[in-house]
Coordinates of C-alpha atoms in Angstrom, one line a residue:
Chain P
M136 CA 149.9 37.5 75.5
E137 CA 151.8 40.6 76.2
K138 CA 151.6 42.6 79.5
I139 CA 150.9 46.2 78.7
K140 CA 150.5 47.7 82.1
S141 CA 150.4 46.9 85.8
G142 CA 147.6 49.2 87.2
K143 CA 146.6 50.0 90.7
T144 CA 143.8 47.4 90.8
K145 CA 144.2 45.5 87.5
D146 CA 147.0 44.2 85.3
V147 CA 146.4 44.7 81.5
F148 CA 147.5 42.3 78.7
R149 CA 147.1 42.4 75.0
L150 CA 145.7 39.2 73.5
E151 CA 146.7 37.9 70.1
S152 CA 143.2 38.7 68.8
G153 CA 143.9 42.4 69.4
H154 CA 141.5 42.4 72.4
I155 CA 142.6 43.4 75.8
L156 CA 142.6 41.2 78.9
L157 CA 142.1 42.8 82.3
K158 CA 143.2 40.7 85.3
F159 CA 141.6 41.9 88.5
K160 CA 143.8 42.1 91.5
D161 CA 143.0 41.9 95.2
D162 CA 144.6 45.3 95.7
V163 CA 142.3 48.2 96.6
T164 CA 142.9 51.9 96.8
G165 CA 143.0 53.4 100.2
K166 CA 145.1 55.0 102.9
D167 CA 146.5 53.7 106.2
G168 CA 144.9 50.3 105.7
V169 CA 141.4 51.7 105.1
F170 CA 139.6 51.1 101.8
D171 CA 138.8 54.4 100.2
P172 CA 137.5 54.3 96.6
G173 CA 138.4 58.0 96.2
A174 CA 142.0 57.5 97.1
N175 CA 144.8 57.5 94.6
E176 CA 147.1 55.0 96.3
V177 CA 146.9 51.3 96.7
G178 CA 146.5 51.0 100.4
L179 CA 145.9 47.4 101.1
S180 CA 145.1 44.0 99.7
I181 CA 141.8 42.4 100.5
E182 CA 141.1 38.8 99.5
G183 CA 138.1 38.6 97.3
S184 CA 138.1 42.2 96.3
G185 CA 139.1 41.4 92.7
D186 CA 136.4 38.8 92.4
A187 CA 133.8 41.2 93.8
A188 CA 134.8 44.0 91.4
L189 CA 134.7 41.6 88.4
R190 CA 131.3 40.1 89.3
M191 CA 129.7 43.6 89.8
T192 CA 131.3 44.8 86.5
R193 CA 130.1 41.8 84.6
Y194 CA 126.6 42.2 86.0
F195 CA 126.3 45.9 85.0
F196 CA 128.1 45.5 81.6
E197 CA 125.6 42.8 80.6
L198 CA 122.8 44.9 81.8
F199 CA 124.0 47.9 79.7
K200 CA 124.3 45.6 76.7
E201 CA 120.6 44.8 77.0
K202 CA 119.9 48.5 77.2
G203 CA 121.9 49.3 74.1
I204 CA 124.6 51.3 75.9
P205 CA 128.0 50.6 74.3
T206 CA 130.7 49.2 76.5
H207 CA 134.1 47.6 75.9
Y208 CA 133.0 44.4 77.5
V209 CA 133.4 41.1 75.5
T210 CA 133.4 38.3 78.0
S211 CA 134.7 37.4 81.5
N212 CA 136.1 34.5 83.5
I213 CA 135.2 34.7 87.2
E214 CA 137.6 31.8 88.2
E215 CA 140.6 33.5 86.5
K216 CA 139.4 36.9 87.6
T217 CA 139.8 38.1 84.0
M218 CA 137.7 40.2 81.7
E219 CA 138.2 40.4 77.9
V220 CA 137.5 43.8 76.4
L221 CA 137.8 45.8 73.2
P222 CA 140.8 48.0 72.9
A223 CA 140.0 51.7 73.6
E224 CA 141.7 54.9 73.8
V225 CA 140.9 57.1 76.9
F226 CA 140.1 60.8 76.7
G227 CA 143.1 62.9 77.4
Q228 CA 145.3 61.0 79.8
G229 CA 142.3 59.6 81.5
L230 CA 139.1 61.3 82.4
E231 CA 136.8 60.5 85.3
C232 CA 133.1 61.1 84.7
I233 CA 131.3 61.6 88.0
C234 CA 127.5 61.7 88.7
R235 CA 126.4 63.0 92.1
Y236 CA 123.1 62.4 93.8
R237 CA 124.2 63.7 97.2
A238 CA 126.6 66.5 98.3
V239 CA 129.3 64.5 100.0
G240 CA 133.0 63.7 99.7
S241 CA 135.2 66.0 97.6
F242 CA 132.1 67.9 96.3
F243 CA 131.0 68.9 99.8
R244 CA 134.6 69.8 100.7
R245 CA 134.8 72.1 97.6
Y246 CA 131.4 73.8 98.0
H247 CA 130.9 73.6 101.8
S248 CA 130.3 77.4 101.8
C249 CA 127.1 77.0 99.7
V250 CA 125.7 73.5 100.2
E251 CA 124.7 71.4 103.2
E252 CA 126.4 68.1 103.6
G253 CA 124.2 65.3 102.2
K254 CA 121.9 67.6 100.2
D255 CA 120.1 65.9 97.3
L256 CA 121.7 66.6 94.0
D257 CA 119.7 65.7 90.9
G258 CA 122.4 63.7 89.0
L259 CA 124.9 66.5 88.7
V260 CA 127.7 65.6 86.3
E261 CA 131.4 66.6 86.8
F262 CA 134.6 65.7 85.0
T263 CA 138.0 65.4 86.6
L264 CA 141.4 64.6 85.0
K265 CA 143.2 61.5 86.2
D266 CA 146.3 63.2 87.6
D267 CA 147.4 62.1 91.0
A268 CA 150.0 64.8 91.3
A269 CA 147.6 67.6 90.6
G270 CA 144.9 66.0 92.8
D271 CA 142.6 64.9 90.0
P272 CA 141.5 68.4 89.1
L273 CA 138.0 69.3 88.1
I274 CA 137.7 70.5 84.5
N275 CA 134.8 72.3 82.8
Q276 CA 133.4 72.0 79.3
D277 CA 135.3 75.0 77.9
A278 CA 138.6 73.6 79.1
M279 CA 137.9 70.0 78.0
I280 CA 137.2 71.2 74.5
M281 CA 139.9 73.8 74.2
L282 CA 142.6 71.4 75.6
G283 CA 141.5 68.8 73.0
I284 CA 140.4 66.3 75.7
A285 CA 137.0 65.9 74.0
S286 CA 135.3 67.5 71.0
A287 CA 132.1 69.4 71.6
E288 CA 130.0 66.4 70.4
E289 CA 132.0 64.0 72.6
Y290 CA 131.5 66.3 75.6
D291 CA 127.7 66.3 75.1
L292 CA 127.8 62.5 74.7
L293 CA 129.9 62.0 77.8
H294 CA 127.7 64.2 79.8
K295 CA 124.5 62.5 78.6
W296 CA 125.8 59.0 79.1
T297 CA 127.3 59.6 82.5
R298 CA 123.9 60.7 83.6
E299 CA 121.9 58.0 81.9
I300 CA 124.2 55.1 83.0
S301 CA 124.4 56.4 86.6
D302 CA 120.6 56.6 86.6
V303 CA 120.4 52.9 85.5
I304 CA 122.8 51.9 88.3
K305 CA 120.9 54.1 90.8
A306 CA 117.6 52.3 89.9
V307 CA 119.2 48.8 90.3
L308 CA 120.5 49.7 93.7
A309 CA 117.2 51.3 94.7
K310 CA 115.4 48.0 94.0
K311 CA 117.6 46.4 96.7
G312 CA 116.9 49.2 99.2
L313 CA 120.3 50.9 98.6
E314 CA 120.9 54.5 97.7
L315 CA 123.6 55.6 95.3
Y316 CA 125.3 58.8 96.6
D317 CA 127.8 59.2 93.8
I318 CA 129.7 57.2 91.1
K319 CA 132.6 57.7 88.8
L320 CA 132.7 56.2 85.3
E321 CA 135.3 56.1 82.6
F322 CA 134.8 56.2 78.8
G323 CA 137.0 55.5 75.9
K324 CA 136.7 55.4 72.2
D325 CA 137.6 52.7 69.6
A326 CA 139.7 53.2 66.5
E327 CA 136.7 54.5 64.7
G328 CA 136.1 57.1 67.4
R329 CA 133.0 55.4 68.8
V330 CA 132.5 56.3 72.5
M331 CA 131.9 53.4 75.0
L332 CA 131.9 52.8 78.7
I333 CA 135.2 51.2 79.8
D334 CA 137.1 50.1 82.9
E335 CA 134.9 48.7 85.7
V336 CA 131.6 49.4 87.5
S337 CA 132.1 48.1 91.0
G338 CA 132.0 49.1 94.6
G339 CA 135.3 50.8 94.1
N340 CA 133.7 53.4 91.9
M341 CA 130.6 54.3 93.9
R342 CA 129.4 55.5 97.3
V343 CA 126.4 53.6 98.5
Y344 CA 124.2 53.9 101.6
K345 CA 121.5 51.7 103.2
G346 CA 119.5 54.2 105.1
D347 CA 122.0 56.2 107.1
E348 CA 124.6 53.4 107.0
Y349 CA 127.5 53.5 104.5
V350 CA 127.8 50.2 102.7
Q351 CA 131.3 48.8 102.4
P352 CA 132.2 48.3 98.7
L353 CA 133.0 44.6 99.3
D354 CA 129.5 44.0 100.7
L355 CA 127.8 45.3 97.5
P356 CA 127.9 42.1 95.3
G357 CA 126.2 40.1 98.1
L358 CA 123.4 42.8 98.3
I359 CA 123.0 43.4 94.6
L360 CA 123.8 40.2 92.7
E361 CA 122.1 37.7 94.9
Chain S
M55 CA 126.5 107.5 105.1
E56 CA 126.8 104.1 106.7
K57 CA 129.9 101.8 106.4
I58 CA 128.7 98.4 105.3
K59 CA 132.0 96.5 104.9
S60 CA 135.7 96.9 105.0
G61 CA 137.0 94.9 102.1
K62 CA 140.5 93.8 101.1
T63 CA 141.1 96.6 98.7
K64 CA 137.9 98.8 99.2
D65 CA 135.7 100.1 101.9
V66 CA 132.0 100.0 101.1
F67 CA 129.4 102.6 102.3
R68 CA 125.6 103.0 101.7
L69 CA 124.6 106.5 100.6
E70 CA 121.3 108.1 101.6
S71 CA 120.2 107.8 97.9
G72 CA 120.4 104.0 98.2
H73 CA 123.4 103.9 96.0
I74 CA 126.7 102.4 97.2
L75 CA 130.0 104.3 97.6
L76 CA 133.2 102.3 97.1
K77 CA 136.3 103.9 98.6
F78 CA 139.5 102.5 97.0
K79 CA 142.3 101.8 99.4
D80 CA 146.0 101.6 98.7
D81 CA 146.1 98.0 100.0
V82 CA 146.7 95.3 97.4
T83 CA 146.5 91.6 97.6
G84 CA 149.8 89.6 97.7
K85 CA 152.1 87.5 99.8
D86 CA 155.4 88.3 101.5
G87 CA 155.4 91.8 100.2
V88 CA 154.9 90.9 96.5
F89 CA 151.8 92.2 94.7
D90 CA 149.9 89.1 93.4
P91 CA 146.4 89.8 92.0
G92 CA 145.5 86.1 92.4
A93 CA 146.3 86.1 96.1
N94 CA 143.6 86.1 98.8
E95 CA 145.5 88.1 101.5
V96 CA 146.2 91.8 101.6
G97 CA 150.0 91.6 101.5
L98 CA 151.1 95.2 101.4
S99 CA 150.1 98.8 100.9
I100 CA 151.3 100.6 97.8
E101 CA 150.8 104.4 97.5
G102 CA 148.8 105.2 94.4
S103 CA 147.4 101.7 93.9
G104 CA 143.8 102.8 94.9
D105 CA 144.0 105.7 92.5
A106 CA 145.3 103.4 89.7
A107 CA 142.6 100.9 90.2
L108 CA 139.9 103.6 90.2
R109 CA 141.2 105.3 87.0
M110 CA 141.3 102.0 85.1
T111 CA 137.9 101.0 86.4
R112 CA 136.4 104.3 85.4
Y113 CA 137.9 104.2 81.9
F114 CA 136.6 100.7 81.2
F115 CA 133.1 101.2 82.8
E116 CA 132.6 104.3 80.7
L117 CA 133.7 102.4 77.6
F118 CA 131.2 99.6 78.4
K119 CA 128.5 102.2 78.8
E120 CA 129.2 103.3 75.3
K121 CA 129.0 99.7 74.1
G122 CA 125.7 99.1 75.9
I123 CA 127.1 96.6 78.4
P124 CA 125.3 97.1 81.8
T125 CA 127.5 97.9 84.8
H126 CA 126.9 99.1 88.3
Y127 CA 128.9 102.3 87.6
V128 CA 127.2 105.7 88.3
T129 CA 130.0 108.2 88.8
S130 CA 133.5 108.6 90.4
N131 CA 135.7 111.1 92.1
I132 CA 139.4 110.5 91.5
E133 CA 140.6 112.9 94.2
E134 CA 138.5 111.2 96.8
K135 CA 139.3 107.8 95.4
T136 CA 135.5 107.0 95.5
M137 CA 133.2 105.4 93.0
E138 CA 129.4 105.6 93.3
V139 CA 127.6 102.5 92.1
L140 CA 124.2 100.9 92.0
P141 CA 123.4 98.4 94.7
A142 CA 123.7 94.8 93.5
E143 CA 123.5 91.3 94.9
V144 CA 126.4 89.0 94.0
F145 CA 125.9 85.4 92.7
G146 CA 126.1 82.9 95.5
Q147 CA 128.5 84.3 98.1
G148 CA 130.6 85.8 95.3
L149 CA 131.6 84.3 92.0
E150 CA 134.7 85.0 89.9
C151 CA 134.2 84.9 86.2
I152 CA 137.5 84.3 84.5
C153 CA 138.5 84.5 80.8
R154 CA 141.8 83.0 79.7
Y155 CA 143.8 83.6 76.6
R156 CA 147.0 81.9 77.7
A157 CA 147.5 78.8 79.8
V158 CA 149.3 80.3 82.8
G159 CA 148.9 80.6 86.6
S160 CA 146.4 78.4 88.4
F161 CA 145.1 77.1 85.1
F162 CA 148.5 75.8 84.1
R163 CA 149.1 74.3 87.5
R164 CA 145.8 72.5 87.4
Y165 CA 146.2 71.1 83.8
H166 CA 150.0 70.9 83.5
S167 CA 149.6 67.2 82.5
C168 CA 147.8 68.1 79.2
V169 CA 148.8 71.7 78.3
E170 CA 152.0 73.5 77.7
E171 CA 152.7 76.6 79.8
G172 CA 151.7 79.8 77.9
K173 CA 149.7 78.0 75.2
D174 CA 147.1 80.1 73.5
L175 CA 143.6 79.6 74.8
D176 CA 140.7 81.1 72.7
G177 CA 138.9 83.0 75.5
L178 CA 138.2 80.0 77.7
V179 CA 135.7 80.9 80.4
E180 CA 135.8 79.5 84.0
F181 CA 133.9 80.2 87.2
T182 CA 135.3 80.0 90.7
L183 CA 133.6 80.5 94.0
K184 CA 135.0 83.3 96.3
D185 CA 135.9 81.1 99.2
D186 CA 139.4 81.7 100.6
A187 CA 139.3 78.7 102.9
A188 CA 138.4 76.3 100.1
G189 CA 141.0 77.9 97.8
D190 CA 138.4 79.6 95.5
P191 CA 137.2 76.3 94.0
L192 CA 136.4 75.9 90.3
I193 CA 132.7 75.2 89.7
N194 CA 131.1 73.9 86.5
Q195 CA 127.7 74.7 84.9
D196 CA 125.8 71.8 86.5
A197 CA 127.0 72.7 90.0
M198 CA 126.3 76.4 89.6
I199 CA 122.8 75.7 88.5
M200 CA 122.0 72.9 91.0
L201 CA 123.4 74.8 94.0
G202 CA 121.3 77.8 93.0
I203 CA 124.2 80.1 92.3
A204 CA 122.8 81.0 88.9
S205 CA 119.8 80.0 86.9
A206 CA 120.4 78.3 83.5
E207 CA 119.6 81.6 81.8
E208 CA 121.9 83.5 84.1
Y209 CA 124.7 81.0 83.5
D210 CA 124.5 81.5 79.8
L211 CA 124.5 85.3 80.2
L212 CA 127.5 85.2 82.6
H213 CA 129.4 83.0 80.2
K214 CA 128.6 85.1 77.2
W215 CA 129.3 88.5 78.9
T216 CA 132.5 87.3 80.5
R217 CA 133.8 86.4 77.0
E218 CA 132.5 89.6 75.3
I219 CA 133.7 92.0 78.0
S220 CA 137.1 90.3 78.2
D221 CA 137.4 90.5 74.4
V222 CA 136.8 94.3 74.6
I223 CA 139.5 94.7 77.2
K224 CA 141.9 92.5 75.2
A225 CA 141.3 94.7 72.1
V226 CA 141.9 97.9 74.1
L227 CA 145.2 96.5 75.5
A228 CA 146.3 95.2 72.0
K229 CA 146.0 98.7 70.6
K230 CA 148.7 99.7 73.2
G231 CA 150.9 96.8 72.3
L232 CA 149.9 94.8 75.4
E233 CA 148.7 91.3 75.5
L234 CA 145.9 90.2 78.0
Y235 CA 146.7 86.7 79.3
D236 CA 143.8 86.3 81.6
I237 CA 141.3 88.4 83.6
K238 CA 138.7 87.9 86.3
L239 CA 135.4 89.8 86.4
E240 CA 132.5 89.9 88.8
F241 CA 128.8 90.3 88.1
G242 CA 125.9 91.1 90.2
K243 CA 122.2 91.7 89.8
D244 CA 119.9 94.5 90.8
A245 CA 116.6 94.1 92.7
E246 CA 114.8 93.3 89.4
G247 CA 117.3 90.5 88.6
R248 CA 119.1 92.4 85.9
V249 CA 122.7 91.2 85.5
M250 CA 125.5 93.8 85.4
L251 CA 129.2 94.0 85.7
I252 CA 130.3 95.1 89.2
D253 CA 133.4 95.6 91.3
E254 CA 136.4 96.9 89.5
V255 CA 138.3 96.3 86.2
S256 CA 141.9 97.1 87.0
G257 CA 145.4 95.8 87.0
G258 CA 144.5 93.8 90.1
N259 CA 142.1 91.7 88.0
M260 CA 144.2 90.9 85.0
R261 CA 147.5 89.5 83.9
V262 CA 149.1 91.5 81.1
Y263 CA 152.3 91.1 79.1
K264 CA 154.3 93.4 76.8
G265 CA 156.1 90.9 74.5
D266 CA 157.7 88.5 77.0
E267 CA 157.7 90.9 79.9
Y268 CA 155.1 90.8 82.6
V269 CA 153.6 94.3 83.1
Q270 CA 153.2 95.3 86.8
P271 CA 149.5 96.1 87.5
L272 CA 150.4 99.6 88.7
D273 CA 152.1 100.4 85.4
L274 CA 149.0 99.7 83.4
P275 CA 147.1 103.1 83.8
G276 CA 150.2 104.8 82.4
L277 CA 150.3 102.5 79.4
I278 CA 146.6 102.3 78.7
L279 CA 145.0 105.7 79.8
E280 CA 147.6 108.1 78.5

């Protein structure tokens, strides 16, 4: 197999079958040694973080399969920390699809003049471009369509699925007494243009609280999967 | 009459009739002594800038009246550099409604990874909050509605009118051999909730080119009105 890319938290290989193999690493994003899922830099290495991300991702992707939500997931190997997926093209140069249930983080910093920190948001959807240098800029529907990042139909689908998938995850967490504050998802499309959920669904992509306590991403598999 | 506010480029008074009087000043926004309509600070004072802004605004507001587009404009006095307008409440704490025909300025800086500088944009509409401290953040439809800045119906109207009004201005400029690159408008609503165009429509709100040459805002009245 051929190595295509060495990512921040995963290495990416092309298999002879044409499928893609993602090898989860123990590197997490953060700054100054503190794990921060919203950060753009790899800040530290935490033993078991790759394993935790893969187990969460497998759990949710299998759940989405049952629910008829298309994903790139094929199979996974927990021991090897690998996940086999369908090849997919990202939107633009990478698009983050965010669903927010509480006004925290970058959303609160942006709109602090007109919202209280922690205010309930009813599954508000936002899109940001993956562009570290430009600070992952927010992009609206008009710009996404006019810059050719998504067609009008794709935009509607991305918006709808971001909300629906996040609602599923929120409900799973709620059953465990956890509250999802916000989450970022990524979508891609196959050679025929079919849109599907890609990448991972793990503690590194979501902000979760138990009552007033922030739950560390690495504690999530223990609370959700067992 | 009672002074309500001393703004960056205008002083605002309440008249006994209940109407509002805007007194245009010769202060313009900019930085380090250079006029920059996109800047948040008052950088310098240019003799005649208040007069130029008022004459442009009067011209366009009278044109919109003919076209049946509601504005807050009542009358104006060029000698006094004053404009009498209807009272209006802004959206949120002030909302800038931007229409873009070329990928330049902050739009290009934000999306430089996926657009060429100067690329044609087909009247793309964006909204930003007036919040100097937060850098006038972009806000999407979901957030505008969920934060109560505009209702869903108001959002649609703001989007539609921003595009329509900008198209009218673009056509006026085109007849004079000028090209509108982008423009920012502001809307308000009266006590009955009727939406109307407010503030000013002047060189300070638009970026205009003649061929490859940027046209200084203060040169616009001479090119457009005469």
